[in-house]
Coordinates of C-alpha atoms in Angstrom, one line a residue:
X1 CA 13.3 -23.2 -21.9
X2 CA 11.8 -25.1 -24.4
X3 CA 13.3 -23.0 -27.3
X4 CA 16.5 -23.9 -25.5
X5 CA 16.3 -27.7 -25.7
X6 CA 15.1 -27.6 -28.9
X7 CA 18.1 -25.6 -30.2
X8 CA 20.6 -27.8 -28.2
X9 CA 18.8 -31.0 -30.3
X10 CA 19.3 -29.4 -33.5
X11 CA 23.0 -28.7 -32.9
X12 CA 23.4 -32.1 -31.4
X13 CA 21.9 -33.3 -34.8
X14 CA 23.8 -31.2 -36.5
X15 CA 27.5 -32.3 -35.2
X16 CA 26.9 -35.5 -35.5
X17 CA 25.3 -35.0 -39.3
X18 CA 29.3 -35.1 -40.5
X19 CA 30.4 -37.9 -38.2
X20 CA 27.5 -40.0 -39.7
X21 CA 28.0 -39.2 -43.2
X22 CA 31.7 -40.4 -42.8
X23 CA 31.2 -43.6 -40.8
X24 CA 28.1 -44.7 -43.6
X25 CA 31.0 -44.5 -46.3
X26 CA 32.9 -46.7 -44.1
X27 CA 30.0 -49.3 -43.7
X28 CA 29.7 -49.0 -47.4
X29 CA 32.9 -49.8 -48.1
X30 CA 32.6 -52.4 -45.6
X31 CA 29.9 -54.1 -47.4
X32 CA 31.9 -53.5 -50.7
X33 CA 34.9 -55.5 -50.1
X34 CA 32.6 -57.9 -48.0
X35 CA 30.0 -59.0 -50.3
X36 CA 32.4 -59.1 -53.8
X37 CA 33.4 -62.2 -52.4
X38 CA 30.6 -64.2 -53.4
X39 CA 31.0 -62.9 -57.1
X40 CA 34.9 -63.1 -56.4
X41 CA 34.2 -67.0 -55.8
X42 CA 32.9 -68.9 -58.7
X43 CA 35.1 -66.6 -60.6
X44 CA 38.5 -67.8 -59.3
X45 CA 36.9 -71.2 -59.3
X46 CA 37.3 -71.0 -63.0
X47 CA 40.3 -69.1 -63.8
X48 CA 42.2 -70.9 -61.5
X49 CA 41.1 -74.4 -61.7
X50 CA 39.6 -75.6 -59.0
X51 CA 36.9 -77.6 -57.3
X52 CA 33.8 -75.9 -55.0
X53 CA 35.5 -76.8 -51.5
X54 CA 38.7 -75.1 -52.4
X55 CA 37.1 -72.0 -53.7
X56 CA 35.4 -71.5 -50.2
X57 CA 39.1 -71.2 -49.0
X58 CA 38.1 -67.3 -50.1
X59 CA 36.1 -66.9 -47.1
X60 CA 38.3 -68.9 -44.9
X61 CA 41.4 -66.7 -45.7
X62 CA 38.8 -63.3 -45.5
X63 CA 37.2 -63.8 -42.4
X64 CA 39.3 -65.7 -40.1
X65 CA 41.3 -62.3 -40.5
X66 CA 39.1 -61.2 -37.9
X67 CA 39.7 -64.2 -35.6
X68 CA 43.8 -64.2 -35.8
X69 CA 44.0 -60.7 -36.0
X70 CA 41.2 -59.2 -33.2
X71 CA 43.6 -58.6 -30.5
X72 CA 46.7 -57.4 -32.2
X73 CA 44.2 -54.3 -34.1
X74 CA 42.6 -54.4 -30.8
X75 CA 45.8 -53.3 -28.9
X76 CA 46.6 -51.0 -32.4
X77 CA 43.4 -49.1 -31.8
X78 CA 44.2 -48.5 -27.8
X79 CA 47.4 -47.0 -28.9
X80 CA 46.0 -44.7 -31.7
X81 CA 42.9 -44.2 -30.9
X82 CA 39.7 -44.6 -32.7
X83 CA 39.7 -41.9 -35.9
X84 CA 43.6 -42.4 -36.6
X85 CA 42.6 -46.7 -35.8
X86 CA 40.2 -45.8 -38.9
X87 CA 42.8 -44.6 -41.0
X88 CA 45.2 -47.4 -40.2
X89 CA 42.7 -49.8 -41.4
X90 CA 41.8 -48.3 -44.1
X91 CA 45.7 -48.3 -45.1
X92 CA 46.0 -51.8 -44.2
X93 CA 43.1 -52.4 -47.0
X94 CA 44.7 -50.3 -49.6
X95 CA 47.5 -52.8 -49.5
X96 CA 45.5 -55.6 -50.0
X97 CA 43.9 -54.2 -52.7
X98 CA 46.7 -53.7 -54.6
X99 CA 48.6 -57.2 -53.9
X100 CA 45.1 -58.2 -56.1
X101 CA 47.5 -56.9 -58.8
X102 CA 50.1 -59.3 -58.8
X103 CA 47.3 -62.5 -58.1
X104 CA 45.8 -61.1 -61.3
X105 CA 48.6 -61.4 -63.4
X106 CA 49.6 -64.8 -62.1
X107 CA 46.7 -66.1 -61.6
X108 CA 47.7 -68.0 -58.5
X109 CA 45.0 -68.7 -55.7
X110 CA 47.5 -68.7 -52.8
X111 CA 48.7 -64.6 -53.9
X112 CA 44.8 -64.4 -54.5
X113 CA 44.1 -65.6 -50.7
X114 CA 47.2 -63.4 -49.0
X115 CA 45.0 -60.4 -50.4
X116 CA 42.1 -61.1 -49.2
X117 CA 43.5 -62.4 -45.7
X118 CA 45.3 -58.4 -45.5
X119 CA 41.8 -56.8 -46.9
X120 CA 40.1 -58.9 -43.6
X121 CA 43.1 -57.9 -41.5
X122 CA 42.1 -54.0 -42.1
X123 CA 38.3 -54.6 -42.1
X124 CA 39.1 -56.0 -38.3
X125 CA 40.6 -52.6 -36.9
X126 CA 37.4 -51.1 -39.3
X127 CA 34.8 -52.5 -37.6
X128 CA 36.4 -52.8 -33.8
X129 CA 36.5 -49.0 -34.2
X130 CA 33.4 -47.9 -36.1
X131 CA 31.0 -50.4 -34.6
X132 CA 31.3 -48.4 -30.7
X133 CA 31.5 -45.0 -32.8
X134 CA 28.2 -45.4 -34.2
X135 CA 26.8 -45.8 -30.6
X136 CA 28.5 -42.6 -29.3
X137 CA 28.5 -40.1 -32.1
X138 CA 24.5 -39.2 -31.2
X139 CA 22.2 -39.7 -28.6
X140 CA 22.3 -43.2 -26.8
X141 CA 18.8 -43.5 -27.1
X142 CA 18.5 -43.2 -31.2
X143 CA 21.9 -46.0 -31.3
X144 CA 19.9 -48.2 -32.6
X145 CA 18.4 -46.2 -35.1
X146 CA 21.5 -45.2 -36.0
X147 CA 22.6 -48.9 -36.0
X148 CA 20.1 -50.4 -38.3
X149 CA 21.0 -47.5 -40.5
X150 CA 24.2 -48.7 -41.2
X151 CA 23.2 -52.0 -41.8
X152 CA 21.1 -50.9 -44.6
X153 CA 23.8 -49.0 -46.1
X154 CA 26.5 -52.1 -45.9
X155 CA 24.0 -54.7 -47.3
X156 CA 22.5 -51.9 -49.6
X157 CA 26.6 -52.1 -51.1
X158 CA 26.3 -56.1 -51.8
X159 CA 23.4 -55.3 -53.8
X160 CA 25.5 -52.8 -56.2
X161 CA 28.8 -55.0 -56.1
X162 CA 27.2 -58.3 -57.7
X163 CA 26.1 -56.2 -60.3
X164 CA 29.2 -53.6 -61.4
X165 CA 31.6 -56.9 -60.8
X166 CA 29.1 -58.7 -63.8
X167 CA 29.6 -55.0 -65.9
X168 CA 33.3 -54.6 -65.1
X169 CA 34.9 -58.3 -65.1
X170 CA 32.1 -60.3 -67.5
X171 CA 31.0 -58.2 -69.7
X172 CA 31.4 -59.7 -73.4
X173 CA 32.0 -63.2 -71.7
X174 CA 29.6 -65.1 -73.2
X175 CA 31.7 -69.0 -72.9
X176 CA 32.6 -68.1 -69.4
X177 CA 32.9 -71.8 -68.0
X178 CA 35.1 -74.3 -66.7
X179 CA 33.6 -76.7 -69.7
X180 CA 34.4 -73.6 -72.5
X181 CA 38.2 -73.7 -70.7
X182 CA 38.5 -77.8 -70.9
X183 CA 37.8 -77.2 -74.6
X184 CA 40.6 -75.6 -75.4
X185 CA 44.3 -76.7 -75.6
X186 CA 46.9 -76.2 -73.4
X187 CA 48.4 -72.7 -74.7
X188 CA 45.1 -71.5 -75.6
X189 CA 43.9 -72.6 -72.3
X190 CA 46.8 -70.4 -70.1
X191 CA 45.9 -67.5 -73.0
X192 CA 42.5 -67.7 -71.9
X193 CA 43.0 -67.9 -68.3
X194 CA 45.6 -64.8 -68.0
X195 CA 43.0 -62.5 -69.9
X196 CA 40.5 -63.7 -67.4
X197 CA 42.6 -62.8 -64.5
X198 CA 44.3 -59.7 -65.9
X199 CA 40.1 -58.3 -65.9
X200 CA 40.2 -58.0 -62.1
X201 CA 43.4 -55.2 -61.5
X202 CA 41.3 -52.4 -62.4
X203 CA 38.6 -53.1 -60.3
X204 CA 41.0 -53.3 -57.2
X205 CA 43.2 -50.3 -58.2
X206 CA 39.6 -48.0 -58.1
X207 CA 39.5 -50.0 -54.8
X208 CA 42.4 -48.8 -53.9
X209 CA 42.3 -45.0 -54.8
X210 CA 38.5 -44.8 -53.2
X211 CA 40.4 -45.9 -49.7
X212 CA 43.1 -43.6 -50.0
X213 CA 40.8 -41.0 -50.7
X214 CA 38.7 -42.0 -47.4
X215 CA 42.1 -42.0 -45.6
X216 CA 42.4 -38.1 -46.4
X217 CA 38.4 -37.8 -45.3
X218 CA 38.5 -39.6 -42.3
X219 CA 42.2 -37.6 -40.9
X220 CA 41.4 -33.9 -42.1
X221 CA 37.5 -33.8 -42.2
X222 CA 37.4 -33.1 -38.5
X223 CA 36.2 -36.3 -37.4
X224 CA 35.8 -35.8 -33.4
X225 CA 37.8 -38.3 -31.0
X226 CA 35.8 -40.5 -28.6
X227 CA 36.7 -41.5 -25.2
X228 CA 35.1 -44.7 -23.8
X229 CA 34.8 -45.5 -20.6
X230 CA 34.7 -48.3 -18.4
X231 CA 31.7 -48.5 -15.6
X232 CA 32.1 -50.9 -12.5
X233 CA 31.4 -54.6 -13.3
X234 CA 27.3 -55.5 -12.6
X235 CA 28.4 -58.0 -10.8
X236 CA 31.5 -57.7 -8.1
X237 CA 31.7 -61.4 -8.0
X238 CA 32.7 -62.5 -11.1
X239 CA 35.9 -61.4 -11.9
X240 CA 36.3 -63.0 -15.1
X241 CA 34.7 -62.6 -19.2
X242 CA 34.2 -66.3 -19.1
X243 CA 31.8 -66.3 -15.8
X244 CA 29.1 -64.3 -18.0
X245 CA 27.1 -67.0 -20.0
X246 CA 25.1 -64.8 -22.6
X247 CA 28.5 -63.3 -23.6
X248 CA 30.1 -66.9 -24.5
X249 CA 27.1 -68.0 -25.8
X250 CA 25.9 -65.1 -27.6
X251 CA 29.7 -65.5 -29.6
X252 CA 28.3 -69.1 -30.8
X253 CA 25.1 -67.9 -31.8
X254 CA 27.0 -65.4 -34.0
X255 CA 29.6 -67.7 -35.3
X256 CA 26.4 -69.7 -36.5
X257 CA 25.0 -66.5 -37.8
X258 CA 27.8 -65.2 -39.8
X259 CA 28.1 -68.5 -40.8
X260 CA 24.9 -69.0 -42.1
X261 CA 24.8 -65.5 -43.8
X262 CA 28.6 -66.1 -45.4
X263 CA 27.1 -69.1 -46.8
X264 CA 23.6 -67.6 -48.2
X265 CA 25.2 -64.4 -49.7
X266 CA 28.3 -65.8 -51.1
X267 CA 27.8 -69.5 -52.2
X268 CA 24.3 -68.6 -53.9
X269 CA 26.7 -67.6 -57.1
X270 CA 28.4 -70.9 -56.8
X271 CA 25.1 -72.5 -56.4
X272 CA 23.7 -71.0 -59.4
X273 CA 26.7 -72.0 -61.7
X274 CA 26.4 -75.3 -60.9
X275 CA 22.8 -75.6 -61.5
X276 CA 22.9 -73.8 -64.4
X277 CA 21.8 -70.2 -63.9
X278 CA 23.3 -67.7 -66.4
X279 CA 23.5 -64.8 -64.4
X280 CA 25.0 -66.5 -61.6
X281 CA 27.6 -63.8 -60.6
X282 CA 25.1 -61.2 -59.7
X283 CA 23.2 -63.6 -57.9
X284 CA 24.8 -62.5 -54.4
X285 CA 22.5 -58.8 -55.0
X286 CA 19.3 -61.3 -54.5
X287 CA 20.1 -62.3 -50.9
X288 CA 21.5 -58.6 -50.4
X289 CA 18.0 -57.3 -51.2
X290 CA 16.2 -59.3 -48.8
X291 CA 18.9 -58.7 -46.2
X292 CA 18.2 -54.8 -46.8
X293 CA 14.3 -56.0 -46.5
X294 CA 14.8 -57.5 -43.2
X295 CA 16.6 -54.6 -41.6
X296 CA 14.1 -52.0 -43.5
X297 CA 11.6 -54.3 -41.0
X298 CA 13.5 -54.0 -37.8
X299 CA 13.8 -50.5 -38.1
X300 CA 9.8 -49.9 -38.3
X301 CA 9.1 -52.6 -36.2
X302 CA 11.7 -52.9 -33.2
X303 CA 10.6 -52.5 -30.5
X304 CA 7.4 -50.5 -31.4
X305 CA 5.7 -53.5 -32.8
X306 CA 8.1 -56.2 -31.2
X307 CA 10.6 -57.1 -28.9
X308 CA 14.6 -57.9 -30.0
X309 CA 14.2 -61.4 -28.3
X310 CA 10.9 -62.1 -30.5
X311 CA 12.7 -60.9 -33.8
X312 CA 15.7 -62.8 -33.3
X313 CA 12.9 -65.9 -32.6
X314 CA 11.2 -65.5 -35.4
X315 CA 14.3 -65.3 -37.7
X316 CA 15.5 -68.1 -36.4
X317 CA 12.5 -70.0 -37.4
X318 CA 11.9 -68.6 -40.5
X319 CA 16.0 -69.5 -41.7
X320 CA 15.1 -73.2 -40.8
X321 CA 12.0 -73.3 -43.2
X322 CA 14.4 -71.4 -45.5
X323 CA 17.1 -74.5 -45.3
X324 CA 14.5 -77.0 -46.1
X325 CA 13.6 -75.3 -48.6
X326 CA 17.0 -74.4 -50.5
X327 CA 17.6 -78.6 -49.9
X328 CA 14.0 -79.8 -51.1
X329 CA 12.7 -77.3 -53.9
X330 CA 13.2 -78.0 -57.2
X331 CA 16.1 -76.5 -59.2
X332 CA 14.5 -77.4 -62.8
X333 CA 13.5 -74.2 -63.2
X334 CA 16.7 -71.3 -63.8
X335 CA 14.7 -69.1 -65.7
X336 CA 14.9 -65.1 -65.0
X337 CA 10.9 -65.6 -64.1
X338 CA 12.1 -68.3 -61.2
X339 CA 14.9 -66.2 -59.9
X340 CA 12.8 -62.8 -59.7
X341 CA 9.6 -64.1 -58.8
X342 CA 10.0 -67.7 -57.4
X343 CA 7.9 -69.6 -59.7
X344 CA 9.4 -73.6 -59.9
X345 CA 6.8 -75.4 -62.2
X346 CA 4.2 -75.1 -58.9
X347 CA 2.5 -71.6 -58.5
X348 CA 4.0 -69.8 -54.9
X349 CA 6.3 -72.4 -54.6
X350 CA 10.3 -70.8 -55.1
X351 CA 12.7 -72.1 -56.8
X352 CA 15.9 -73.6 -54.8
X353 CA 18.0 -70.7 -55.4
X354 CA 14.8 -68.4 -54.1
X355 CA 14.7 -70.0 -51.0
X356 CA 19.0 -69.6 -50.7
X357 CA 18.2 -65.8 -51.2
X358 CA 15.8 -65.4 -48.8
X359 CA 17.9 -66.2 -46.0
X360 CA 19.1 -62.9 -46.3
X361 CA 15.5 -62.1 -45.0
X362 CA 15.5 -64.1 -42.5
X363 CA 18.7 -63.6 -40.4
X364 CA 19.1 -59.7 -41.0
X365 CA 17.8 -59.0 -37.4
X366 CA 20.2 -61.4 -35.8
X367 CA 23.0 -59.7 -35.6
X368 CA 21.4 -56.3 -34.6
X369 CA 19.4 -58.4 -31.8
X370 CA 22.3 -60.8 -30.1
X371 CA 24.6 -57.2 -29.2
X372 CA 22.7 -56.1 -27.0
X373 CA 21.1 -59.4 -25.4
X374 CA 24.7 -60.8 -25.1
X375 CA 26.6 -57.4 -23.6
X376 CA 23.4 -56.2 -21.1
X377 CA 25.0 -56.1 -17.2
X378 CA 28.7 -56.9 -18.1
X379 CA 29.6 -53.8 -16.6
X380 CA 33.5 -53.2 -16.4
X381 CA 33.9 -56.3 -18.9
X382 CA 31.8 -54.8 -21.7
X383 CA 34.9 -54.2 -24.0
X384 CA 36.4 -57.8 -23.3
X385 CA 32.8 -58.7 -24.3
X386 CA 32.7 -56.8 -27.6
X387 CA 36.1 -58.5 -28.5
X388 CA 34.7 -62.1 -28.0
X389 CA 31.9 -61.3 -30.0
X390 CA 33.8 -60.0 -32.8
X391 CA 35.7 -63.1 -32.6
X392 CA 32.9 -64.8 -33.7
X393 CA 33.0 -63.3 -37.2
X394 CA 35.1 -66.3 -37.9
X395 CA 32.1 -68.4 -38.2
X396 CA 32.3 -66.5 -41.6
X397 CA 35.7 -69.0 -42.1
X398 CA 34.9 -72.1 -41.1
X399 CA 31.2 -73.0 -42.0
X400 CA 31.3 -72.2 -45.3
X401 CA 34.0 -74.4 -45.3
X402 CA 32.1 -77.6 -43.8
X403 CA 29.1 -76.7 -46.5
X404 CA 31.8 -76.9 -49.7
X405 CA 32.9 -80.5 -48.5
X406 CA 29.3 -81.4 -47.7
X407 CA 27.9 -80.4 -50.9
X408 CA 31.5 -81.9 -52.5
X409 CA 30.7 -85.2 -50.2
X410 CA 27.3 -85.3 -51.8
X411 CA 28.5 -84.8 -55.3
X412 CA 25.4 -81.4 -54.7
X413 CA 26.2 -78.3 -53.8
X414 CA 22.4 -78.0 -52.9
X415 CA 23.4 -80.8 -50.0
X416 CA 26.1 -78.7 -48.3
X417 CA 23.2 -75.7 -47.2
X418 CA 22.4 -78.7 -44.2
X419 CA 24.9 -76.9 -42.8
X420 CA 22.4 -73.7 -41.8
X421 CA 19.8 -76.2 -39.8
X422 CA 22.2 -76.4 -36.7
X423 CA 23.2 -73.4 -37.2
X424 CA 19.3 -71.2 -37.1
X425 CA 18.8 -74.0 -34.5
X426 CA 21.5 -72.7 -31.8
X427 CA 20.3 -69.6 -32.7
X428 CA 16.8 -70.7 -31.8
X429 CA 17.8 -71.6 -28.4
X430 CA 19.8 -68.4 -27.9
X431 CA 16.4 -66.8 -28.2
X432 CA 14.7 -68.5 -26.1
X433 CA 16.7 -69.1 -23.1
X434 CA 20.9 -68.5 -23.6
X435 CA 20.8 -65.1 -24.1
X436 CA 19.0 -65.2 -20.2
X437 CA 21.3 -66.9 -18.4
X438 CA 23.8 -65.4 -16.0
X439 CA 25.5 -68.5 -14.3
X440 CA 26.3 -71.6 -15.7

């Protein structure tokens, strides 16, 4: 008998090793098109002239894709189902990729922000189907494992993009600066400018080919079809989403958090440009690392060493100490030595851009913790549940926005991360006691 349930395990392992294997490419490329935003962003800055709150309009128009377009995908998805859902996103992403082509040559911001608005539009079907498939390709008790997994592999991706979009787009580009661009008259200027631009089309057209080629993988590799269905509501009484308190505010305390982590992974490059820092476009793979750190962590740790609700305490804490510090440490030092090992004229004390990266550490677990704190005993209203937490990917739209026209208030961009205090803070108290309550 034993022999028997040991042979059915390794065949369960076994049919989901291919359904695994496709779905991590798909968080990959997830964290790809995600994460090349915050080297995307003091790019366009330059090339297309313009000040720090207006290039955060790059996350606005990326991520409140998923807030606008949630419930169209979602009713998409109902009617195809989840592998061919898949493949419909990942079509809808090939076209924004390639309307990067005609941004490029133009070099105008409001062609450069429809693309990204259609890349967010197919990352929304993406992730409202792969999310639930990653849960019920295996065994329910290993999800999380499986989970975490593919959170390492998506912010393992926004370490590698930082790095190949400094190799691809500025390599040889030694005066690249708004200053070096003021410098030079007006035909040289535009001449300038329209090489710049024309640097990022071959980037998106590999884009483009890698997602057609997942298209192909993800309709003839065999991918199986998953049927989800709906238990009886917890709770007979409540006959409405909005009567389930840890649900509504467990979709605030991730607006704050994908806020928060938006602003840490993809204003850091913006941060270091205007402090100085040479390598300033790769500096995006720095909060990417300690993200990877943090779920690396949860993995060993949750729950064998601790519980979800004490992770997601302790990050909340430790991203408030982080805030202080990205506002109050010094930013004298923008040497390689500061960046890599956090040295700012005072031994063990990190440099302001240091403390911006370790965020990343601090707020990996949140997202991995508030799921199933905010969905546990919502019974038949589990899937309008998901949907409203999904929703609150748009705090990826609008925060970063309030921290570009704080730090442009200030005349600082190191000002505008004042913005993550509230934001670890609601967190904080989602930890502690929202994430408990089931009447208001």
């Amino acid at each position: 008998m034993n022999m028997t349930i040991a042979s059915e395990a390794q065949v369960a392992r076994k049919s989901s090793l291919l359904p695994m294997t496709i779905i991590g490419v798909l968080f990959f490329i997830f964290g790809f098109v995600t994460w090349l935003n915050g080297s995307l962003i003091p790019f366009l800055k330059v090339i297309c002239e313009l000040n720090e709150f207006q290039a955060l309009f790059v996350t606005f128009a990326f991520y409140i894709a998923y807030t606008v377009m949630a419930l169209p995908m979602s009713s998409i998805l109902r009617r195809t189902g989840y592998r061919n859902g898949m493949a419909v996103g990942l079509g809808i992403m090939v076209v924004g990729s390639l309307s990067f082509i005609p941004a490029a040559y133009s070099a105008n911001f409001l062609l450069f922000l429809g693309a990204l608005f259609i890349l967010g539009t197919g990352l929304t079907i993406l992730q409202t189907a792969s999310n639930p498939y990653v849960v019920h390709i295996g065994p329910k008790e290993s999800a999380a494992m499986r989970i975490s997994i593919m959170g390492i592999i998506n912010k393992g991706a926004g370490v590698i993009v930082p790095i190949m979009f400094t190799a691809l787009v500025l390599s040889g580009l030694e005066n690249f600066d708004a200053a070096h661009l003021a410098a030079l008259n007006e035909v040289e200027r535009a001449a300038q400018i329209s090489e710049l631009s024309a640097r990022l089309v071959m980037p998106y057209v590999y884009m483009a080919i890698a997602l057609v080629i997942l298209i192909g993988l993800v309709k003839f590799s065999g991918l199986p079809e998953i049927k989800f269905e709906e238990s009886a509501s917890a709770d007979g009484e409540k006959g409405s989403i909005m009567q389930f308190p840890q649900v509504i505010l467990g979709a605030l305390a991730l607006f704050a958090y994908v806020g928060i982590e938006v602003i840490a992974g993809d204003t850091i490059g913006l941060y270091g440009q205007s402090i100085g820092v040479s390598n300033f476009a790769s500096l995006t793979s720095y909060t990417m690392v300690f993200m990877v750190l943090g779920y690396s962590l949860g993995v060993i740790c949750i729950p064998r060493f601790i519980s979800q609700e004490k992770a997601l305490t302790l990050s909340a804490i430790a991203g408030s100490l982080c805030v202080l510090g990205a506002v109050f440490a010094s930013t004298d030092d923008t040497s390689v030595a500061a960046l890599l090992w956090g040295w700012a004229g005072i031994p063990l004390i990190p440099n302001s851009v240091v403390f911006v990266a370790m965020m990343g550490l601090a707020h990996a677990l949140v997202w991995p913790s508030i799921w199933p704190l905010a969905l546990s005993g919502l019974g038949k209203f589990t899937a309008q549940g998901s949907a409203l937490l999904i929703m609150g990917i748009s705090g990826g739209a609008i925060l970063p926005l309030l921290f570009g026209k704080l730090g442009h208030l200030a005349g600082a961009t190191q000002f505008g991360y004042w913005i993550g205090l509230p934001c670890y803070l609601f967190i904080l108290f989602y930890a502690l006691k929202g994430h408990k309550m089931r009447h208001w």
